[in-house]
mmCIF file of C-alpha atoms in Angstrom:
data_model
loop_
_atom_site.group_PDB
_atom_site.id
_atom_site.type_symbol
_atom_site.label_atom_id
_atom_site.label_comp_id
_atom_site.label_asym_id
_atom_site.label_seq_id
_atom_site.Cartn_x
_atom_site.Cartn_y
_atom_site.Cartn_z
ATOM 1 C CA MET A 1092 12.652 -9.571 0.078
ATOM 2 C CA THR A 1093 10.473 -12.196 1.730
ATOM 3 C CA VAL A 1094 6.780 -11.351 2.055
ATOM 4 C CA ARG A 1095 5.533 -12.177 5.548
ATOM 5 C CA VAL A 1096 1.936 -13.436 5.577
ATOM 6 C CA LEU A 1097 -0.674 -13.991 8.272
ATOM 7 C CA VAL A 1098 -3.393 -16.525 7.405
ATOM 8 C CA ALA A 1099 -6.790 -16.475 9.150
ATOM 9 C CA ASP A 1100 -9.512 -19.073 8.511
ATOM 10 C CA ASP A 1101 -11.785 -20.847 10.967
ATOM 11 C CA GLN A 1102 -11.339 -24.179 9.188
ATOM 12 C CA GLU A 1103 -8.046 -25.680 10.275
ATOM 13 C CA ILE A 1104 -7.708 -27.810 7.158
ATOM 14 C CA VAL A 1105 -8.092 -24.749 4.922
ATOM 15 C CA ARG A 1106 -5.711 -22.700 7.041
ATOM 16 C CA THR A 1107 -3.143 -25.491 6.980
ATOM 17 C CA GLY A 1108 -3.520 -25.947 3.239
ATOM 18 C CA LEU A 1109 -3.035 -22.252 2.517
ATOM 19 C CA THR A 1110 -0.006 -22.177 4.806
ATOM 20 C CA ILE A 1111 1.615 -25.154 3.084
ATOM 21 C CA ILE A 1112 0.989 -23.693 -0.363
ATOM 22 C CA LEU A 1113 2.355 -20.274 0.543
ATOM 23 C CA ASN A 1114 5.427 -21.608 2.319
ATOM 24 C CA THR A 1115 6.435 -23.529 -0.808
ATOM 25 C CA ARG A 1116 6.302 -20.428 -2.990
ATOM 26 C CA PRO A 1117 9.458 -18.354 -3.543
ATOM 27 C CA GLY A 1118 9.706 -15.204 -1.456
ATOM 28 C CA ILE A 1119 6.764 -15.949 0.841
ATOM 29 C CA GLU A 1120 6.741 -16.988 4.492
ATOM 30 C CA VAL A 1121 3.669 -17.554 6.664
ATOM 31 C CA VAL A 1122 4.455 -16.053 10.056
ATOM 32 C CA GLY A 1123 1.196 -16.811 11.847
ATOM 33 C CA GLY A 1124 -2.245 -18.361 11.695
ATOM 34 C CA ALA A 1125 -5.543 -17.561 13.390
ATOM 35 C CA GLY A 1126 -8.876 -19.330 13.688
ATOM 36 C CA ASP A 1127 -11.061 -16.271 14.240
ATOM 37 C CA GLY A 1128 -11.082 -12.588 13.392
ATOM 38 C CA ARG A 1129 -10.233 -11.236 16.818
ATOM 39 C CA GLN A 1130 -7.190 -13.459 17.130
ATOM 40 C CA ALA A 1131 -6.190 -12.450 13.610
ATOM 41 C CA VAL A 1132 -6.323 -8.755 14.483
ATOM 42 C CA GLU A 1133 -4.304 -9.282 17.666
ATOM 43 C CA LEU A 1134 -1.664 -11.304 15.815
ATOM 44 C CA ALA A 1135 -1.507 -8.826 12.958
ATOM 45 C CA ARG A 1136 -0.952 -5.892 15.306
ATOM 46 C CA ARG A 1137 1.809 -7.792 17.072
ATOM 47 C CA LEU A 1138 3.536 -9.369 14.064
ATOM 48 C CA ARG A 1139 2.937 -6.577 11.502
ATOM 49 C CA PRO A 1140 2.912 -8.952 8.509
ATOM 50 C CA ASP A 1141 3.305 -7.618 4.979
ATOM 51 C CA VAL A 1142 0.018 -9.234 3.917
ATOM 52 C CA CYS A 1143 -2.991 -10.566 5.836
ATOM 53 C CA LEU A 1144 -5.003 -13.283 4.087
ATOM 54 C CA PHE A 1145 -8.431 -13.407 5.758
ATOM 55 C CA ASP A 1146 -11.458 -15.612 5.304
ATOM 56 C CA ILE A 1147 -14.695 -13.626 5.129
ATOM 57 C CA ARG A 1148 -16.765 -15.771 7.458
ATOM 58 C CA MET A 1149 -15.071 -16.337 10.797
ATOM 59 C CA PRO A 1150 -16.375 -16.602 14.375
ATOM 60 C CA VAL A 1151 -15.976 -13.973 17.128
ATOM 61 C CA MET A 1152 -15.099 -11.304 14.542
ATOM 62 C CA ASP A 1153 -15.693 -11.784 10.822
ATOM 63 C CA GLY A 1154 -13.297 -10.890 8.053
ATOM 64 C CA ILE A 1155 -14.960 -7.553 7.382
ATOM 65 C CA GLU A 1156 -14.589 -6.329 10.947
ATOM 66 C CA ALA A 1157 -11.027 -7.629 11.081
ATOM 67 C CA THR A 1158 -10.223 -5.852 7.831
ATOM 68 C CA ARG A 1159 -11.718 -2.587 9.064
ATOM 69 C CA ALA A 1160 -9.723 -2.849 12.294
ATOM 70 C CA LEU A 1161 -6.453 -3.237 10.397
ATOM 71 C CA ALA A 1162 -7.015 -1.288 7.190
ATOM 72 C CA GLY A 1163 -10.034 0.955 7.761
ATOM 73 C CA PRO A 1164 -10.201 4.697 7.044
ATOM 74 C CA THR A 1165 -9.211 5.633 10.586
ATOM 75 C CA VAL A 1166 -6.198 3.315 10.786
ATOM 76 C CA PRO A 1167 -3.022 5.447 10.653
ATOM 77 C CA GLU A 1168 -0.747 2.674 9.337
ATOM 78 C CA PRO A 1169 -3.048 0.236 7.514
ATOM 79 C CA LEU A 1170 -1.933 -3.281 6.721
ATOM 80 C CA ALA A 1171 -2.436 -4.961 3.367
ATOM 81 C CA VAL A 1172 -5.454 -7.259 3.656
ATOM 82 C CA VAL A 1173 -6.693 -9.721 1.055
ATOM 83 C CA VAL A 1174 -9.974 -11.493 1.746
ATOM 84 C CA ILE A 1175 -10.657 -14.994 0.517
ATOM 85 C CA THR A 1176 -14.065 -16.541 -0.014
ATOM 86 C CA THR A 1177 -15.909 -19.479 -1.529
ATOM 87 C CA PHE A 1178 -18.421 -17.259 -3.353
ATOM 88 C CA ASP A 1179 -17.572 -14.992 -6.275
ATOM 89 C CA LEU A 1180 -20.670 -12.793 -5.892
ATOM 90 C CA ASP A 1181 -20.847 -12.197 -2.177
ATOM 91 C CA GLU A 1182 -21.941 -8.851 -0.741
ATOM 92 C CA TYR A 1183 -19.574 -9.410 2.145
ATOM 93 C CA VAL A 1184 -16.616 -9.258 -0.212
ATOM 94 C CA TYR A 1185 -17.702 -5.861 -1.471
ATOM 95 C CA ALA A 1186 -18.133 -4.733 2.123
ATOM 96 C CA ALA A 1187 -14.614 -5.921 2.845
ATOM 97 C CA LEU A 1188 -13.276 -3.809 -0.016
ATOM 98 C CA ARG A 1189 -15.164 -0.879 1.474
ATOM 99 C CA ALA A 1190 -13.539 -1.675 4.807
ATOM 100 C CA GLY A 1191 -10.077 -1.297 3.300
ATOM 101 C CA ALA A 1192 -9.131 -4.650 1.776
ATOM 102 C CA ARG A 1193 -6.966 -4.457 -1.312
ATOM 103 C CA GLY A 1194 -8.771 -7.284 -3.021
ATOM 104 C CA PHE A 1195 -9.961 -10.834 -2.751
ATOM 105 C CA LEU A 1196 -9.461 -14.357 -4.017
ATOM 106 C CA LEU A 1197 -11.634 -17.386 -4.365
ATOM 107 C CA LYS A 1198 -10.658 -20.408 -2.303
ATOM 108 C CA GLU A 1199 -10.451 -22.386 -5.512
ATOM 109 C CA ALA A 1200 -7.618 -20.164 -6.747
ATOM 110 C CA GLY A 1201 -4.547 -22.158 -7.649
ATOM 111 C CA PRO A 1202 -1.091 -21.807 -6.070
ATOM 112 C CA ASP A 1203 0.159 -19.496 -8.817
ATOM 113 C CA LEU A 1204 -2.703 -17.007 -8.474
ATOM 114 C CA LEU A 1205 -2.488 -17.132 -4.682
ATOM 115 C CA SER A 1206 1.224 -16.388 -4.824
ATOM 116 C CA GLN A 1207 0.750 -13.580 -7.348
ATOM 117 C CA ALA A 1208 -1.971 -12.016 -5.215
ATOM 118 C CA VAL A 1209 0.199 -12.040 -2.097
ATOM 119 C CA HIS A 1210 3.175 -10.490 -3.892
ATOM 120 C CA ALA A 1211 0.917 -7.892 -5.535
ATOM 121 C CA ALA A 1212 -0.684 -6.927 -2.233
ATOM 122 C CA ALA A 1213 2.723 -6.533 -0.629
ATOM 123 C CA ILE A 1214 3.705 -3.830 -3.105
ATOM 124 C CA GLY A 1215 0.239 -2.265 -3.424
ATOM 125 C CA ASP A 1216 -0.233 -3.491 -6.972
ATOM 126 C CA ALA A 1217 -3.304 -4.916 -8.676
ATOM 127 C CA LEU A 1218 -5.421 -7.242 -6.622
ATOM 128 C CA ILE A 1219 -8.219 -6.384 -8.988
ATOM 129 C CA ALA A 1220 -6.620 -8.376 -11.793
ATOM 130 C CA PRO A 1221 -8.800 -11.526 -11.658
ATOM 131 C CA SER A 1222 -11.851 -11.047 -13.880
ATOM 132 C CA VAL A 1223 -14.132 -12.098 -11.053
ATOM 133 C CA THR A 1224 -13.083 -9.020 -9.109
ATOM 134 C CA THR A 1225 -13.978 -6.584 -11.855
ATOM 135 C CA ARG A 1226 -17.265 -8.414 -12.380
ATOM 136 C CA LEU A 1227 -18.112 -8.114 -8.701
ATOM 137 C CA LEU A 1228 -17.244 -4.411 -8.564
ATOM 138 C CA LYS A 1229 -19.385 -3.719 -11.613
ATOM 139 C CA ALA A 1230 -22.313 -5.762 -10.297
ATOM 140 C CA PHE A 1231 -22.451 -3.946 -6.991
ATOM 141 C CA ALA A 1232 -21.818 -0.515 -8.497
ATOM 142 C CA ASP A 1233 -24.765 -1.087 -10.836
ATOM 143 C CA ALA A 1234 -27.039 -2.583 -8.173
ATOM 144 C CA ASP A 1235 -26.348 -0.261 -5.284
ATOM 145 C CA PRO A 1236 -24.317 2.846 -5.977
ATOM 146 C CA GLY A 1237 -24.747 3.941 -2.357
ATOM 147 C CA THR A 1238 -23.376 7.310 -1.331
ATOM 148 C CA PRO A 1239 -22.386 9.345 -4.383
ATOM 149 C CA ARG A 1240 -18.636 9.493 -4.819
ATOM 150 C CA GLN A 1241 -17.054 12.871 -4.323
ATOM 151 C CA GLN A 1242 -15.507 14.501 -7.328
ATOM 152 C CA PRO A 1243 -11.707 14.752 -7.677
ATOM 153 C CA ILE A 1244 -10.082 17.553 -5.727
ATOM 154 C CA GLU A 1245 -8.412 18.453 -9.013
ATOM 155 C CA ALA A 1246 -9.521 17.618 -12.554
ATOM 156 C CA LEU A 1247 -8.042 14.463 -14.042
ATOM 157 C CA THR A 1248 -5.844 14.772 -17.097
ATOM 158 C CA ASP A 1249 -6.703 12.796 -20.227
ATOM 159 C CA ARG A 1250 -3.867 10.391 -19.490
ATOM 160 C CA GLU A 1251 -5.052 9.922 -15.915
ATOM 161 C CA GLU A 1252 -8.530 9.142 -17.239
ATOM 162 C CA GLN A 1253 -7.005 6.480 -19.475
ATOM 163 C CA VAL A 1254 -5.060 4.956 -16.595
ATOM 164 C CA LEU A 1255 -8.187 5.097 -14.415
ATOM 165 C CA VAL A 1256 -10.176 3.063 -16.948
ATOM 166 C CA ALA A 1257 -7.341 0.565 -17.303
ATOM 167 C CA VAL A 1258 -7.094 0.073 -13.537
ATOM 168 C CA ALA A 1259 -10.864 -0.437 -13.353
ATOM 169 C CA ARG A 1260 -10.600 -3.119 -16.024
ATOM 170 C CA GLY A 1261 -8.103 -5.054 -13.955
ATOM 171 C CA ARG A 1262 -4.925 -4.194 -15.809
ATOM 172 C CA THR A 1263 -1.613 -4.428 -13.986
ATOM 173 C CA ASN A 1264 0.874 -1.559 -14.127
ATOM 174 C CA GLN A 1265 2.946 -3.465 -16.689
ATOM 175 C CA GLU A 1266 -0.096 -4.101 -18.884
ATOM 176 C CA ILE A 1267 -1.114 -0.441 -18.677
ATOM 177 C CA ALA A 1268 2.390 0.624 -19.690
ATOM 178 C CA GLU A 1269 2.269 -1.643 -22.742
ATOM 179 C CA GLU A 1270 -1.262 -0.603 -23.749
ATOM 180 C CA LEU A 1271 -0.612 3.134 -23.458
ATOM 181 C CA TYR A 1272 3.001 3.002 -24.696
ATOM 182 C CA ILE A 1273 4.388 4.668 -21.595
ATOM 183 C CA THR A 1274 7.001 3.620 -19.058
ATOM 184 C CA LEU A 1275 6.235 1.617 -15.931
ATOM 185 C CA SER A 1276 7.414 4.479 -13.721
ATOM 186 C CA THR A 1277 5.031 6.846 -15.545
ATOM 187 C CA VAL A 1278 2.126 4.476 -14.869
ATOM 188 C CA LYS A 1279 3.023 4.358 -11.187
ATOM 189 C CA SER A 1280 3.150 8.154 -11.078
ATOM 190 C CA HIS A 1281 -0.308 8.397 -12.661
ATOM 191 C CA VAL A 1282 -1.764 5.846 -10.226
ATOM 192 C CA THR A 1283 -0.292 7.768 -7.288
ATOM 193 C CA SER A 1284 -1.734 11.005 -8.672
ATOM 194 C CA LEU A 1285 -5.138 9.356 -9.090
ATOM 195 C CA MET A 1286 -5.162 8.197 -5.479
ATOM 196 C CA THR A 1287 -4.308 11.718 -4.325
ATOM 197 C CA LYS A 1288 -6.919 13.436 -6.495
ATOM 198 C CA LEU A 1289 -9.665 10.925 -5.684
ATOM 199 C CA GLY A 1290 -8.898 10.838 -1.966
ATOM 200 C CA VAL A 1291 -8.462 7.046 -1.909
ATOM 201 C CA ARG A 1292 -5.752 4.831 -0.456
ATOM 202 C CA ASN A 1293 -5.132 2.078 -2.996
ATOM 203 C CA ARG A 1294 -5.845 0.999 -6.561
ATOM 204 C CA VAL A 1295 -8.824 -1.145 -5.563
ATOM 205 C CA GLU A 1296 -10.517 2.020 -4.286
ATOM 206 C CA VAL A 1297 -9.498 3.742 -7.522
ATOM 207 C CA ALA A 1298 -11.310 1.000 -9.442
ATOM 208 C CA MET A 1299 -14.346 1.228 -7.177
ATOM 209 C CA TRP A 1300 -14.511 4.989 -7.781
ATOM 210 C CA ALA A 1301 -14.323 4.416 -11.535
ATOM 211 C CA TYR A 1302 -17.194 1.925 -11.476
ATOM 212 C CA GLU A 1303 -19.379 4.002 -9.192
ATOM 213 C CA THR A 1304 -18.972 7.110 -11.335
ATOM 214 C CA ASN A 1305 -19.382 5.202 -14.624
ATOM 215 C CA ARG A 1306 -15.844 6.153 -15.671
ATOM 216 C CA SER A 1307 -15.079 2.452 -16.256
ATOM 217 C CA ARG A 1308 -17.365 2.422 -19.302
ATOM 218 C CA ARG A 1309 -15.373 4.953 -21.228
ATOM 219 C CA HIS A 1310 -13.501 3.865 -24.342
ATOM 220 C CA TRP A 1311 -10.355 5.405 -25.651
#
């Protein structure tokens, strides 16, 4: 299946570069481009791409607002949004994750990582894999925990706690399966259960919950 991508960046040369890179990767097709956040939201609602790749800093409407409009808590059918930025410790990136983004990339990411991120976002898998992402989540959780996270609606099992820690550390489903000696389908079931119990919508939010409740520091 081809992953349909919408690219939004206010710099035409960056937008063009990302489009060229993505269109040369197997199973990816860029279906639209936008130079500001408002145009990106309008195009996304019309085209319904599988993945939206948004710059953080855009005119008219920035990447955070655009992300919230397409993937926020009140959106009934949220789209998969990945934000892309020049800075690896940028409070706006964390805000974008809060707004519903599944993850982020640095603009210096190579073609392989960009392609992997797009494919991962399309299936709801780990966009938290790059070490910079886990570092950013930990930094902001430590610096500003914000509103205390609600407790699970049902107690987590020991295995779910193990999977939770692994997700927070940036492990993919396949890596978790190998580390815990369980099947890939079992990992997916545990991740789905975690999202239900924690009241979150994707694995990035699972990781954020783990960091903000200090679960990520547990060792098994």
